[in-house]
CSV table of C-alpha atoms and ligand atoms in Angstrom, one decimal:
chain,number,residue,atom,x,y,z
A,1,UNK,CA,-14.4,-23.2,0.4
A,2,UNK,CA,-14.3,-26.8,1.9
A,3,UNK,CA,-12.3,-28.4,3.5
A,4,UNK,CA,-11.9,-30.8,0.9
A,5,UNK,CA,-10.8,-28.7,-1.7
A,6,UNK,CA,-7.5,-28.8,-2.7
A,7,UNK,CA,-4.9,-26.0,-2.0
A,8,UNK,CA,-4.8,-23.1,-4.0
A,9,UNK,CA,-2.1,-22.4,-6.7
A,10,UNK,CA,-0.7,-19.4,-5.5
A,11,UNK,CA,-1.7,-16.4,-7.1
A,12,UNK,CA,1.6,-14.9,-9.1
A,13,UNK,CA,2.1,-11.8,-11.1
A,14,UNK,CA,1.0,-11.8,-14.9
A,15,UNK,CA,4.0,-13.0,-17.2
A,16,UNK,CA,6.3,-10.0,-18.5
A,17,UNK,CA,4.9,-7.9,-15.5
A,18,UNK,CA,7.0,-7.0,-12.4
A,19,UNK,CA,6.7,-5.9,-8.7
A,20,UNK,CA,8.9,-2.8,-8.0
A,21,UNK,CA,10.0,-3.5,-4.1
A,22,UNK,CA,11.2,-1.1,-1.7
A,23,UNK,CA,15.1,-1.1,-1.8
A,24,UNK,CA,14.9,-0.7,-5.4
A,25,UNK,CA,11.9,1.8,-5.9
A,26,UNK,CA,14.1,4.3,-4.6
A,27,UNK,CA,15.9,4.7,-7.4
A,28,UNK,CA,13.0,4.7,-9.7
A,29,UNK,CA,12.1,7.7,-7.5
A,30,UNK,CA,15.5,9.4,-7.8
A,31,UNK,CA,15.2,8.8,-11.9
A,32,UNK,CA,11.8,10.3,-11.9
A,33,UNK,CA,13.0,13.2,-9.9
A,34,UNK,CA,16.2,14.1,-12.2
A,35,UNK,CA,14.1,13.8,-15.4
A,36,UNK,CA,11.1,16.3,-13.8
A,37,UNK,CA,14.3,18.7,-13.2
A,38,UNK,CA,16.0,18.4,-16.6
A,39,UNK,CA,12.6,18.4,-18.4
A,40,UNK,CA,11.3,21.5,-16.8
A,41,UNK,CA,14.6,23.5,-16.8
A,42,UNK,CA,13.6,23.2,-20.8
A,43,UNK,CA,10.1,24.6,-20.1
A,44,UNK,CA,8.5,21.0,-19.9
A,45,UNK,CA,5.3,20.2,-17.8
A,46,UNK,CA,3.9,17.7,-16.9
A,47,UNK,CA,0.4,16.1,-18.7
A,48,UNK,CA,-1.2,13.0,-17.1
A,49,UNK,CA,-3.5,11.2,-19.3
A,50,UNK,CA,-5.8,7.8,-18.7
A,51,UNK,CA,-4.0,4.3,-18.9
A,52,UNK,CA,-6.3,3.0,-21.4
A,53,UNK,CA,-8.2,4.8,-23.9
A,54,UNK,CA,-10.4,4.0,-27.6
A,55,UNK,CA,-8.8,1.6,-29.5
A,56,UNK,CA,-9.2,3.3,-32.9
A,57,UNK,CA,-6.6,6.5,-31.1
A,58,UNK,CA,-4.2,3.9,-30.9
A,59,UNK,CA,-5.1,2.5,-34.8
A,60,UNK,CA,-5.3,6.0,-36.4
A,61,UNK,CA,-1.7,7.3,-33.7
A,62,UNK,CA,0.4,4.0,-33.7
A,63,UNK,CA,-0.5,3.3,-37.0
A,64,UNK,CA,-2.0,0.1,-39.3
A,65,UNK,CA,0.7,-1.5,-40.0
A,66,UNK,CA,3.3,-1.1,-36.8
A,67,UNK,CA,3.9,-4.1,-35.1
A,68,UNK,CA,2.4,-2.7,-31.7
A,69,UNK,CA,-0.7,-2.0,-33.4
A,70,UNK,CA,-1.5,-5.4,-35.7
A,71,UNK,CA,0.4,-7.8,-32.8
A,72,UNK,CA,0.9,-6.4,-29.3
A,73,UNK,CA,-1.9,-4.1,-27.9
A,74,UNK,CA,-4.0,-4.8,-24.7
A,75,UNK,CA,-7.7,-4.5,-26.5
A,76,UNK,CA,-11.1,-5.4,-24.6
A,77,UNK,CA,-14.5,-4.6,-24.6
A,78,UNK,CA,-16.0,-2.8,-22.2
A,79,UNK,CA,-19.2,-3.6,-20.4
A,80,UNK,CA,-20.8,-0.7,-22.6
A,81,UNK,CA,-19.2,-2.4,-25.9
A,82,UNK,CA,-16.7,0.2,-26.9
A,83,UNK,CA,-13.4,-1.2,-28.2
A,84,UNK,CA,-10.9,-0.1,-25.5
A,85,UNK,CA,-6.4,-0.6,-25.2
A,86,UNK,CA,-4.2,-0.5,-22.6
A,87,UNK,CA,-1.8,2.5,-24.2
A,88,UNK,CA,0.8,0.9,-25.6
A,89,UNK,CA,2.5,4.0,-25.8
A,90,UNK,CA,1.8,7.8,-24.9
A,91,UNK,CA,2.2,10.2,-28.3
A,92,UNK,CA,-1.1,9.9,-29.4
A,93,UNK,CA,-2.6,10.0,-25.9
A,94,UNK,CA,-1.1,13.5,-25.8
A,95,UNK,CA,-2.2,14.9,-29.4
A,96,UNK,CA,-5.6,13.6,-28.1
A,97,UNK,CA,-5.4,15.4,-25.1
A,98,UNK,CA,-4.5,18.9,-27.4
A,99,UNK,CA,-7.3,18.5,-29.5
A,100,UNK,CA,-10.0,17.7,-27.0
A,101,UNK,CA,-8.5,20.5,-24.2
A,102,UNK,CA,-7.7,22.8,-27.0
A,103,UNK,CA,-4.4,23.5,-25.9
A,104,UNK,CA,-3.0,24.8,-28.5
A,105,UNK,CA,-5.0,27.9,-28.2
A,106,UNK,CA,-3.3,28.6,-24.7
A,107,UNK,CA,-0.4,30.9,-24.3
A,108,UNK,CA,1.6,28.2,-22.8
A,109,UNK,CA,4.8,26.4,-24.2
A,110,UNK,CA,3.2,23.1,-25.6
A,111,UNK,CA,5.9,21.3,-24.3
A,112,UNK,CA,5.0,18.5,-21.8
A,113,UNK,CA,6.3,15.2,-20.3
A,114,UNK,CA,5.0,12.1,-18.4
A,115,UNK,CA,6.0,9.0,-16.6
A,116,UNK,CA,4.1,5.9,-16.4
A,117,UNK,CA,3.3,2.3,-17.0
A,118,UNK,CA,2.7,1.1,-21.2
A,119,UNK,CA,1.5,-2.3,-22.2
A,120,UNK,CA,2.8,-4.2,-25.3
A,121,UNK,CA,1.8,-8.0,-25.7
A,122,UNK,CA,5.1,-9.8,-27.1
A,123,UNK,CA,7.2,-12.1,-25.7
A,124,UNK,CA,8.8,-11.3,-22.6
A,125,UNK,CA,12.7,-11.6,-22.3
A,126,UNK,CA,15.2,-9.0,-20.5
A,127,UNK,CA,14.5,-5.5,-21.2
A,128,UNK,CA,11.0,-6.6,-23.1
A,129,UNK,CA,7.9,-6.4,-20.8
A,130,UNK,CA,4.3,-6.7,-21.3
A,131,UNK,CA,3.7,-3.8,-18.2
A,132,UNK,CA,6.6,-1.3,-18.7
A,133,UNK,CA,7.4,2.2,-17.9
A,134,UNK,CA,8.2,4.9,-20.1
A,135,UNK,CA,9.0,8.2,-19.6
A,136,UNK,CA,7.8,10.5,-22.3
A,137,UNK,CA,8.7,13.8,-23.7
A,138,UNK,CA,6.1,15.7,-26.7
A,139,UNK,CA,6.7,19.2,-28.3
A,140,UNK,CA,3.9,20.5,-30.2
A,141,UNK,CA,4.2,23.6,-32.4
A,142,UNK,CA,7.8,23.8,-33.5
A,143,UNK,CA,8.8,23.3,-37.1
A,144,UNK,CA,12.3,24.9,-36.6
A,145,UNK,CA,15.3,21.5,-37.0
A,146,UNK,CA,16.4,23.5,-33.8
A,147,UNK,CA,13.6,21.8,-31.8
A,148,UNK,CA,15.1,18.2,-33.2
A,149,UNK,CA,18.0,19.5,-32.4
A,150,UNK,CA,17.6,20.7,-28.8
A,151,UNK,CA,15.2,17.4,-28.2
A,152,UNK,CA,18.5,15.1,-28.8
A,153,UNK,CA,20.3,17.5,-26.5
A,154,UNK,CA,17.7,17.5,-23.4
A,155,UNK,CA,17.5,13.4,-23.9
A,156,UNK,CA,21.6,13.8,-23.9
A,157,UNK,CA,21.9,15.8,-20.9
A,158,UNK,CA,19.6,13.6,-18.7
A,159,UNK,CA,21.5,10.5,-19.2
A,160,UNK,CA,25.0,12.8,-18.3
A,161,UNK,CA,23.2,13.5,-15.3
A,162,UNK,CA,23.0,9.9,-14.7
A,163,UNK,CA,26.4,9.1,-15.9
A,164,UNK,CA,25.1,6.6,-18.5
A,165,UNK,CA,28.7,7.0,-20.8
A,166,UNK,CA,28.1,4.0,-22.4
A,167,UNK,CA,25.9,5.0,-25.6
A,168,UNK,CA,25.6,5.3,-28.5
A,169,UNK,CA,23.0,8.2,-30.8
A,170,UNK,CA,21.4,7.0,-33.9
A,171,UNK,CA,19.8,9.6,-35.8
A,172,UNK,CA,17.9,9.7,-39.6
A,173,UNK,CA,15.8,11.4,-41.4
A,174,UNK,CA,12.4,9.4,-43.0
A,175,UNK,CA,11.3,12.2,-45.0
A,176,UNK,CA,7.6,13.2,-45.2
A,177,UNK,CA,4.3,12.4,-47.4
A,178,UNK,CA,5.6,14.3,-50.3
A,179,UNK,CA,9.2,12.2,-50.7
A,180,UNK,CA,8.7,9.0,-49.0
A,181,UNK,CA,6.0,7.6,-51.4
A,182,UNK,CA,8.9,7.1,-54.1
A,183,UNK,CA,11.0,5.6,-51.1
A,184,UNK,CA,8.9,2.8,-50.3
A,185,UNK,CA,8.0,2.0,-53.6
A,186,UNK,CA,12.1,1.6,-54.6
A,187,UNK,CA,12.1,-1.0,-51.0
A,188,UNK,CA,8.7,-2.6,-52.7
A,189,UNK,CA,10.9,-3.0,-56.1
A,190,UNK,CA,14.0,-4.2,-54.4
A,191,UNK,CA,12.0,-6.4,-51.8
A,192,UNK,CA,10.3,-8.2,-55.0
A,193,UNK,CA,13.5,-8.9,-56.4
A,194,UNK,CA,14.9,-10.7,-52.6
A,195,UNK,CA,11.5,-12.4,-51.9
A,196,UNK,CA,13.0,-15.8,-51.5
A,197,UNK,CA,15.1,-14.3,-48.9
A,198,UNK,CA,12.4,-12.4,-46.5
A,199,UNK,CA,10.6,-13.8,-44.1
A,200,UNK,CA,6.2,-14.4,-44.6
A,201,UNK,CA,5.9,-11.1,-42.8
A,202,UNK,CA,8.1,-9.2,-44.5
A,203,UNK,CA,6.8,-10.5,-47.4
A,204,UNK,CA,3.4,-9.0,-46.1
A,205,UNK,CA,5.1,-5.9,-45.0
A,206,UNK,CA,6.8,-5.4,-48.7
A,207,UNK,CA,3.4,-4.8,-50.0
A,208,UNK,CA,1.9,-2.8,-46.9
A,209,UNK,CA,4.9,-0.7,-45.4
A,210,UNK,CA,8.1,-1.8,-46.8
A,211,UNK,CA,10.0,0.4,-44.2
A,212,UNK,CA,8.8,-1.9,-41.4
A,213,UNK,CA,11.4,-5.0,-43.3
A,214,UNK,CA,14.2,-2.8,-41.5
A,215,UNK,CA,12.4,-3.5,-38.2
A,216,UNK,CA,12.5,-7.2,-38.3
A,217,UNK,CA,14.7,-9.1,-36.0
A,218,UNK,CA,15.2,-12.4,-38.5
A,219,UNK,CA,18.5,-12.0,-39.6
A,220,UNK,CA,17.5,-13.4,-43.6
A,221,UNK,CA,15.8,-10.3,-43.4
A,222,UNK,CA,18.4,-7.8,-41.8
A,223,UNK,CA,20.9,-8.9,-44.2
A,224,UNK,CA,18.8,-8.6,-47.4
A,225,UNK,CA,17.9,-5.3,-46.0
A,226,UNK,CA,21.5,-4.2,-45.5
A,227,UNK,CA,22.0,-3.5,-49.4
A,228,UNK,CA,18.5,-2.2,-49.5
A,229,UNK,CA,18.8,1.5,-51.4
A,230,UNK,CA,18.6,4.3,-48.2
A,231,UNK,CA,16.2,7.0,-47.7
A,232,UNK,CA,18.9,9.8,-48.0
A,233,UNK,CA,19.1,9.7,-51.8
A,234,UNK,CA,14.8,10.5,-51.9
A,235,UNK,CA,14.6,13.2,-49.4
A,236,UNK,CA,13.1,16.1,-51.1
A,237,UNK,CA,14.9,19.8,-50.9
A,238,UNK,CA,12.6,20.8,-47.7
A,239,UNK,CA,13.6,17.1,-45.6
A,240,UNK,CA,17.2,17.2,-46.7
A,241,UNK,CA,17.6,20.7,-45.6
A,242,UNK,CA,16.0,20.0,-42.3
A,243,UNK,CA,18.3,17.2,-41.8
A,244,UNK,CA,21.2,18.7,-42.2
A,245,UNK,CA,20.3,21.6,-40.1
A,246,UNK,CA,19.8,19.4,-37.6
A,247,UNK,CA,23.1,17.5,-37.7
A,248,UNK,CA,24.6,20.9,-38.3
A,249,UNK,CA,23.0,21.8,-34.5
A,250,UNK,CA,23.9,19.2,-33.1
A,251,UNK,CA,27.4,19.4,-34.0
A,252,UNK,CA,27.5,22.9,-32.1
A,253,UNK,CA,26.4,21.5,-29.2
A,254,UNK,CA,29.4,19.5,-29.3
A,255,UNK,CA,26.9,15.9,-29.0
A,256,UNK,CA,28.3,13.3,-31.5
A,257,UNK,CA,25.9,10.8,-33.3
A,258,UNK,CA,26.2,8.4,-35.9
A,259,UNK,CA,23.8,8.6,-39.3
A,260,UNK,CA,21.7,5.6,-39.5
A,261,UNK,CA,19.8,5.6,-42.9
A,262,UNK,CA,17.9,2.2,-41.9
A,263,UNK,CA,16.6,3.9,-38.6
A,264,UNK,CA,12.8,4.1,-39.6
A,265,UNK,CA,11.4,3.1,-35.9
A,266,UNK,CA,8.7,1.0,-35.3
A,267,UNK,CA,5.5,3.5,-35.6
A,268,UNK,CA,3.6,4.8,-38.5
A,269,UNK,CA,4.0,8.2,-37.8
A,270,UNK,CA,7.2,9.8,-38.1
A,271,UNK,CA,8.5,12.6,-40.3
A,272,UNK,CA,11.8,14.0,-41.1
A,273,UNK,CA,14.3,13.5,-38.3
A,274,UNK,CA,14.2,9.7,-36.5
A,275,UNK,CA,16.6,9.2,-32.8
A,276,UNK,CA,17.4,6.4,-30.8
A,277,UNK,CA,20.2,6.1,-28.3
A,278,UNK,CA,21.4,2.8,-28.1
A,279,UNK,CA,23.8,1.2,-25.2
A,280,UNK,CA,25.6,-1.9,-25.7
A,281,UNK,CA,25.1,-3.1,-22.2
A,282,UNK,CA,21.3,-4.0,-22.7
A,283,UNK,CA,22.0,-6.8,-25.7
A,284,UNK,CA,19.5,-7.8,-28.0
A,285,UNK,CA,17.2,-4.9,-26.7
A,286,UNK,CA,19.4,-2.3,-27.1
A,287,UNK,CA,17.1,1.2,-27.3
A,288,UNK,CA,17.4,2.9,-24.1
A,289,UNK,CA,15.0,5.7,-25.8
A,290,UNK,CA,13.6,6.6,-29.3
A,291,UNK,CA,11.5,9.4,-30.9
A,292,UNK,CA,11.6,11.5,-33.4
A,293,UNK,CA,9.1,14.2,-35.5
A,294,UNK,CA,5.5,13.8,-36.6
A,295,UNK,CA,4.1,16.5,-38.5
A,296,UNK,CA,0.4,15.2,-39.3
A,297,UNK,CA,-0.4,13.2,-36.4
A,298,UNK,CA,-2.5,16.2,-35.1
A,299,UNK,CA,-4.4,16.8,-38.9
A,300,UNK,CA,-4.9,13.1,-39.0
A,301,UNK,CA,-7.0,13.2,-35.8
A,302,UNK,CA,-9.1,16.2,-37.1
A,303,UNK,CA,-6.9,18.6,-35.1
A,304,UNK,CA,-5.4,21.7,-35.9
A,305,UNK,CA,-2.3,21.1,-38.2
A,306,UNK,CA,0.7,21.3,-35.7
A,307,UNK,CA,3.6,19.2,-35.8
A,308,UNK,CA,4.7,17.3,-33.1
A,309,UNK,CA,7.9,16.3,-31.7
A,310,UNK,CA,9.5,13.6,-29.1
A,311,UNK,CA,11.0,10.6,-27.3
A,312,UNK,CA,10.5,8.0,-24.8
A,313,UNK,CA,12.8,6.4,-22.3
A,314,UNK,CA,12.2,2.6,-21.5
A,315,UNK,CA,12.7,2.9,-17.6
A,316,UNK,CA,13.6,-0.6,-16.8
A,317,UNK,CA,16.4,-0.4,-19.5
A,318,UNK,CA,17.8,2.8,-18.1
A,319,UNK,CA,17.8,2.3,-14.7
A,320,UNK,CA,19.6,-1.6,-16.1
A,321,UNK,CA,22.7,0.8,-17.0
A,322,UNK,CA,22.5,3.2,-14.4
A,323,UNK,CA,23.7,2.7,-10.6
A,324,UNK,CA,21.7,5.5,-8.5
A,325,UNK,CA,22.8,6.1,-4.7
A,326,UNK,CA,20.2,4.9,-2.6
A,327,UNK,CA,19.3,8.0,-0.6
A,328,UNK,CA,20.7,8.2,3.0
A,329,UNK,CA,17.8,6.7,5.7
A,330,UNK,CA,17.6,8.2,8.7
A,331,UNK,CA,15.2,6.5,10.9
A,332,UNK,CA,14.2,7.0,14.5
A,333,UNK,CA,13.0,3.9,17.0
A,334,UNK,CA,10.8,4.2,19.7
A,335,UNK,CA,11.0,2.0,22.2
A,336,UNK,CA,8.4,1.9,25.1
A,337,UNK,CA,7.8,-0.8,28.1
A,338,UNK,CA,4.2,-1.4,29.3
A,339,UNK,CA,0.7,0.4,28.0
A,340,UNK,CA,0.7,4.1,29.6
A,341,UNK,CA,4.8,4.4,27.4
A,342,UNK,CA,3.2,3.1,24.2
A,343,UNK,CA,0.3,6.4,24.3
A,344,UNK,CA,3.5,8.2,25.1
A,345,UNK,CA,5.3,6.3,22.5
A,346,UNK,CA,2.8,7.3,19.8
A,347,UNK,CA,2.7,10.5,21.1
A,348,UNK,CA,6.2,11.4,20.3
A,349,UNK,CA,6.4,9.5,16.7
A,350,UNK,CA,3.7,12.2,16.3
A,351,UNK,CA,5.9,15.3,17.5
A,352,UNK,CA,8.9,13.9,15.8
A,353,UNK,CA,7.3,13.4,12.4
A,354,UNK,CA,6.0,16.9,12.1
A,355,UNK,CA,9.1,17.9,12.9
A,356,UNK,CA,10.0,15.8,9.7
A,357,UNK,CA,12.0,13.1,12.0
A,358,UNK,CA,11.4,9.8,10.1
A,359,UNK,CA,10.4,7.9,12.9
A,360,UNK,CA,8.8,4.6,13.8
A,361,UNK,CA,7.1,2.8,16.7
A,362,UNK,CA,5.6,-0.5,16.3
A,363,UNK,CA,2.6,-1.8,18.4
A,364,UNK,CA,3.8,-5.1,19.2
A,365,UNK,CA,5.0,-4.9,23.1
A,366,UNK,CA,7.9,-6.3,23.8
A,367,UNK,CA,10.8,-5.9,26.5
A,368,UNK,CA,14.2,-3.3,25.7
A,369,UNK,CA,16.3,-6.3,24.6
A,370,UNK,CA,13.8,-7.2,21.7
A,371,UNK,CA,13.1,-3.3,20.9
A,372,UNK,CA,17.1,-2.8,20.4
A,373,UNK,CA,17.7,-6.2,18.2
A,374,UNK,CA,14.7,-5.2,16.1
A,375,UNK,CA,15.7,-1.5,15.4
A,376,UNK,CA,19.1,-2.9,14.5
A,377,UNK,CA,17.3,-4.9,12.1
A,378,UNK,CA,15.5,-2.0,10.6
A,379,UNK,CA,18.7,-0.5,10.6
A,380,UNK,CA,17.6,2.6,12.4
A,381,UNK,CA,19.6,5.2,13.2
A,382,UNK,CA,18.7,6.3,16.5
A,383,UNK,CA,16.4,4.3,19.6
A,384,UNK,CA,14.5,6.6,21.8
A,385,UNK,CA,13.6,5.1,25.1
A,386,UNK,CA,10.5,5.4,26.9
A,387,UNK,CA,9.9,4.2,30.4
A,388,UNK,CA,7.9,5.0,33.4
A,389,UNK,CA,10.8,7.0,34.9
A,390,UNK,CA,11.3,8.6,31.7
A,391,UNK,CA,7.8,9.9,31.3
A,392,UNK,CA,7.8,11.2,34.9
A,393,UNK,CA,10.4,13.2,34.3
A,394,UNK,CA,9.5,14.2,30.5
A,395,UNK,CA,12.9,13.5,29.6
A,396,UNK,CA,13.8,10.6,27.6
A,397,UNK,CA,16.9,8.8,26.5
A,398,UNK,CA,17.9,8.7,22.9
A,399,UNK,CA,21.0,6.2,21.6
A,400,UNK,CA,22.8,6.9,18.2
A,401,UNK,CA,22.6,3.5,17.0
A,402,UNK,CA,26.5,3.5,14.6
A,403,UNK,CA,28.6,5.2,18.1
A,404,UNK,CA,26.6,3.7,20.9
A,405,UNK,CA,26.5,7.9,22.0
A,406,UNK,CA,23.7,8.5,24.3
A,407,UNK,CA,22.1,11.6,25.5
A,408,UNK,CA,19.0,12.9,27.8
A,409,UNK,CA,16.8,15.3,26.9
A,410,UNK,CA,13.2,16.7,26.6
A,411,UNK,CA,11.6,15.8,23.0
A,412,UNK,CA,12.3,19.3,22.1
A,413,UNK,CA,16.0,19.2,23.1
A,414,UNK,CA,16.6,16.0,21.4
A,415,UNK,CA,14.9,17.5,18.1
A,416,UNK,CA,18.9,19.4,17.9
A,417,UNK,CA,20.5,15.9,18.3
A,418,UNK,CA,18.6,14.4,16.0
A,419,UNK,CA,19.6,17.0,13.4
A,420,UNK,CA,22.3,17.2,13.9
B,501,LIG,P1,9.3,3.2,-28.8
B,501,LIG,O1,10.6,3.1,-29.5
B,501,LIG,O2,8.3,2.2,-29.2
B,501,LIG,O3,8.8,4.7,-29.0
B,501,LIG,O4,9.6,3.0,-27.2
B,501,LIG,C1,10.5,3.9,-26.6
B,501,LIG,C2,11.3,3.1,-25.6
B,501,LIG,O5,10.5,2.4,-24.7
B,501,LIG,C3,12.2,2.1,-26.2
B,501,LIG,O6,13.4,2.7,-26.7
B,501,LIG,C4,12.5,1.2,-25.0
B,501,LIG,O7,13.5,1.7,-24.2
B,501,LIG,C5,11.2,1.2,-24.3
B,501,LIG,N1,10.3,0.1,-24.6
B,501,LIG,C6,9.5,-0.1,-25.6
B,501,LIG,N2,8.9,-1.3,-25.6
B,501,LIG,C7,9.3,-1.9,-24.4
B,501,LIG,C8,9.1,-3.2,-23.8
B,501,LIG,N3,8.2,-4.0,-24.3
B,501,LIG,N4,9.7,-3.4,-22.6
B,501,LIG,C9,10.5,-2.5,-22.0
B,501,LIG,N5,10.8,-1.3,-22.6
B,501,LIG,C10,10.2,-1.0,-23.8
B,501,LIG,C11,7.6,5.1,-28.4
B,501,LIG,O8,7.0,4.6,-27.6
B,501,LIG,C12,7.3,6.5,-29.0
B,501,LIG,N6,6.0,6.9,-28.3
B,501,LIG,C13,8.4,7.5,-28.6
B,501,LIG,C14,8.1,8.9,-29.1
B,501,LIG,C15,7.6,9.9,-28.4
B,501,LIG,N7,8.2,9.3,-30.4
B,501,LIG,C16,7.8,10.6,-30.4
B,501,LIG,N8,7.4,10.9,-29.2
């Protein structure tokens, strides 16, 4: 560059993207670690799959005519051509991964979980995000209403862990290929009656999915929708039985929910039993989580005909209601004056750290009055001192930072103090 040229614009993060900064990724970290618990006490694993994958998994999963599909997905061409997306969510990333690893041939419980960033392109307000983090929970294999049933519960018993209280469980029941057909065309009948009152989209949507007009934000829309006939009346013997087996579950488990025949969810490919849980301290974006059943995603892919089952957990709006303890630091300072301390210095950081001591030294020299201003500043629990008379001796002074206490010792004696 020249010197003429003017000064670069700073380089900032992409819009609805967001850096997660120490002092706060801590309790991402303590999330992540109670859902891995409460998932595999249910006899969850874990299944990583790639952050971007063919576009058409996505058009076939997702679904034609969901929102995140014909508005918000993260498509590109590669350099070899091939139509690529971001995920824009994780279920069919997992049937994918079934099929192609044959998993369901295994003698394992198909049950398995994930955590990780999801990219939706829509416009960015709080608790909406164009880079966002779900974590994700699929059961494969299970046709029983006691899998809904049990799904609910684990999702329930992870945000009692967390003490979320303030919530709220929507649960529905959008039938399946045999019984929905005469659904949508009675919302195709009634939304041709109300046309003046939808929206163009809906309008759009009444012909292609009229289940999606219960989705739309404009409130013309939600209120037309609100006299709109509901599902339960067109569930066929083998849904409506299903259902209320479920509700019948869920009652023994002592979790109350709410019925919400307009709950269709945003994606193509439910069946039968729809969840969200909802919390009234996130506003307009309410959905802390949402999943439900979807018993031909795997045959629609060419796979083996096995239902599937789940929910996902927005992370950013969970951790919004949660308040997490930040885990307890306990860091140890060395502070060393001249060259031959610092080898010392690094020395001992070494001995203290496989002795799992957190423990820092810094390379900057500097004299005993800086060293103790900046491990106040870091906060650090402890300052070990390291002079020439100290290494002579091979014992070294070590001051508890919150008491002023001090104590000599060799390394290994202070190993007790410091666990003290
Ligand atoms: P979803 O309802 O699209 O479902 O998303 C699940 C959760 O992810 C939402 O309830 C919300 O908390 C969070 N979320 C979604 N979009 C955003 C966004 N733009 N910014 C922040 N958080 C967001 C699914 O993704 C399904 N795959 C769930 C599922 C799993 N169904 C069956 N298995």
């Amino acid at each position: 560059m020249s010197e003429d040229s003017p000064p670069k614009k700073e380089v900032a993060a992409v819009k609805g993207t967001h850096d997660i900064l120490p002092g706060e990724v801590e309790k991402w970290q303590a999330l992540e670690r109670l859902a891995r618990e409460t998932f595999e006490l249910y006899g969850y694993r874990e299944l990583r799959a790639p952050v971007f994958e063919a576009t058409e998994l996505f058009e076939k999963g997702t679904g034609q005519t969901s929102d995140v599909v014909t508005k918000e997905m993260y498509t590109f061409t590669d350099k070899g051509g091939r139509s690529l997306t971001l995920r824009p969510e994780y279920t069919p990333s997992v049937a994918r991964a079934i099929i192609e690893h044959r998993l369901d041939l295994q003698a394992r419980p198909m049950r398995f979980y994930y955590m990780g960033p999801m990219f939706r392109y829509d416009r960015p307000q709080k608790g909406r995000y164009r880079q966002f983090h779900q974590i994700d929970v699929e059961v494969f294999g299970e046709q029983d209403p006691a899998c809904d049933a049990e799904l609910i519960g684990m999702a329930d018993h992870l945000l009692r862990r967390l003490g979320v209280t303030d919530k709220e469980i929507l649960v529905n029941s959008v039938g399946c290929r045999a019984c929905r057909p005469a659904y949508s065309q009675a919302l195709r009948e009634e939304a041709g009656k109300r046309t003046a009152e939808l929206c163009p989209d809906c309008r759009r949507k009444a012909e292609t999915n009229p289940l999606r007009i219960f989705d739309c934000k404009v409130e013309a829309c939600q209120s037309a929708a609100r006299s709109f006939p509901e599902i339960q009346g067109f569930l066929c013997a083998e849904c409506r039985d299903h259902f209320t087996e479920v509700l019948s579950l869920l009652g023994l488990y002592g979790i109350p929910i709410r019925v919400d025949p307009k709950l269709v969810r945003g994606l193509d490919y439910y069946t039968k039993t729809t969840f969200e849980f909802v919390s009234s301290g996130l506003g307009a974006q309410s959905a802390l989580l949402g999943g439900g059943r979807y018993d031909d995603m795997m045959k629609d892919f060419g796979g083996p005909d096995i239902c599937g089952n789940g929910f996902a957990i927005g992370m950013e709006r969970l951790l919004s209601v949660v308040s997490l303890p930040l885990p307890e630091r306990r860091l140890l300072y060395v502070a060393y004056l001249g060259g031959a301390a610092k080898r010392t210095a690094v020395e001992l950081a070494r001995f203290f750290r496989e002795e799992g001591v957190e423990c820092l030294v810094e390379f900057k020299d500097r004299g005993m009055k800086a060293h103790f201003g900046r491990a106040n500043k870091l906060e650090a629990s402890w300052v070990l001192v390291v002079g020439e008379d100290e290494i002579r001796k091979g014992r070294f002074g070590l001051k508890e930072m919150a008491t002023g206490r001090q104590v000599e010792g060799t390394r290994e004696e202070l190993l007790g103090s410091l666990r003290g």
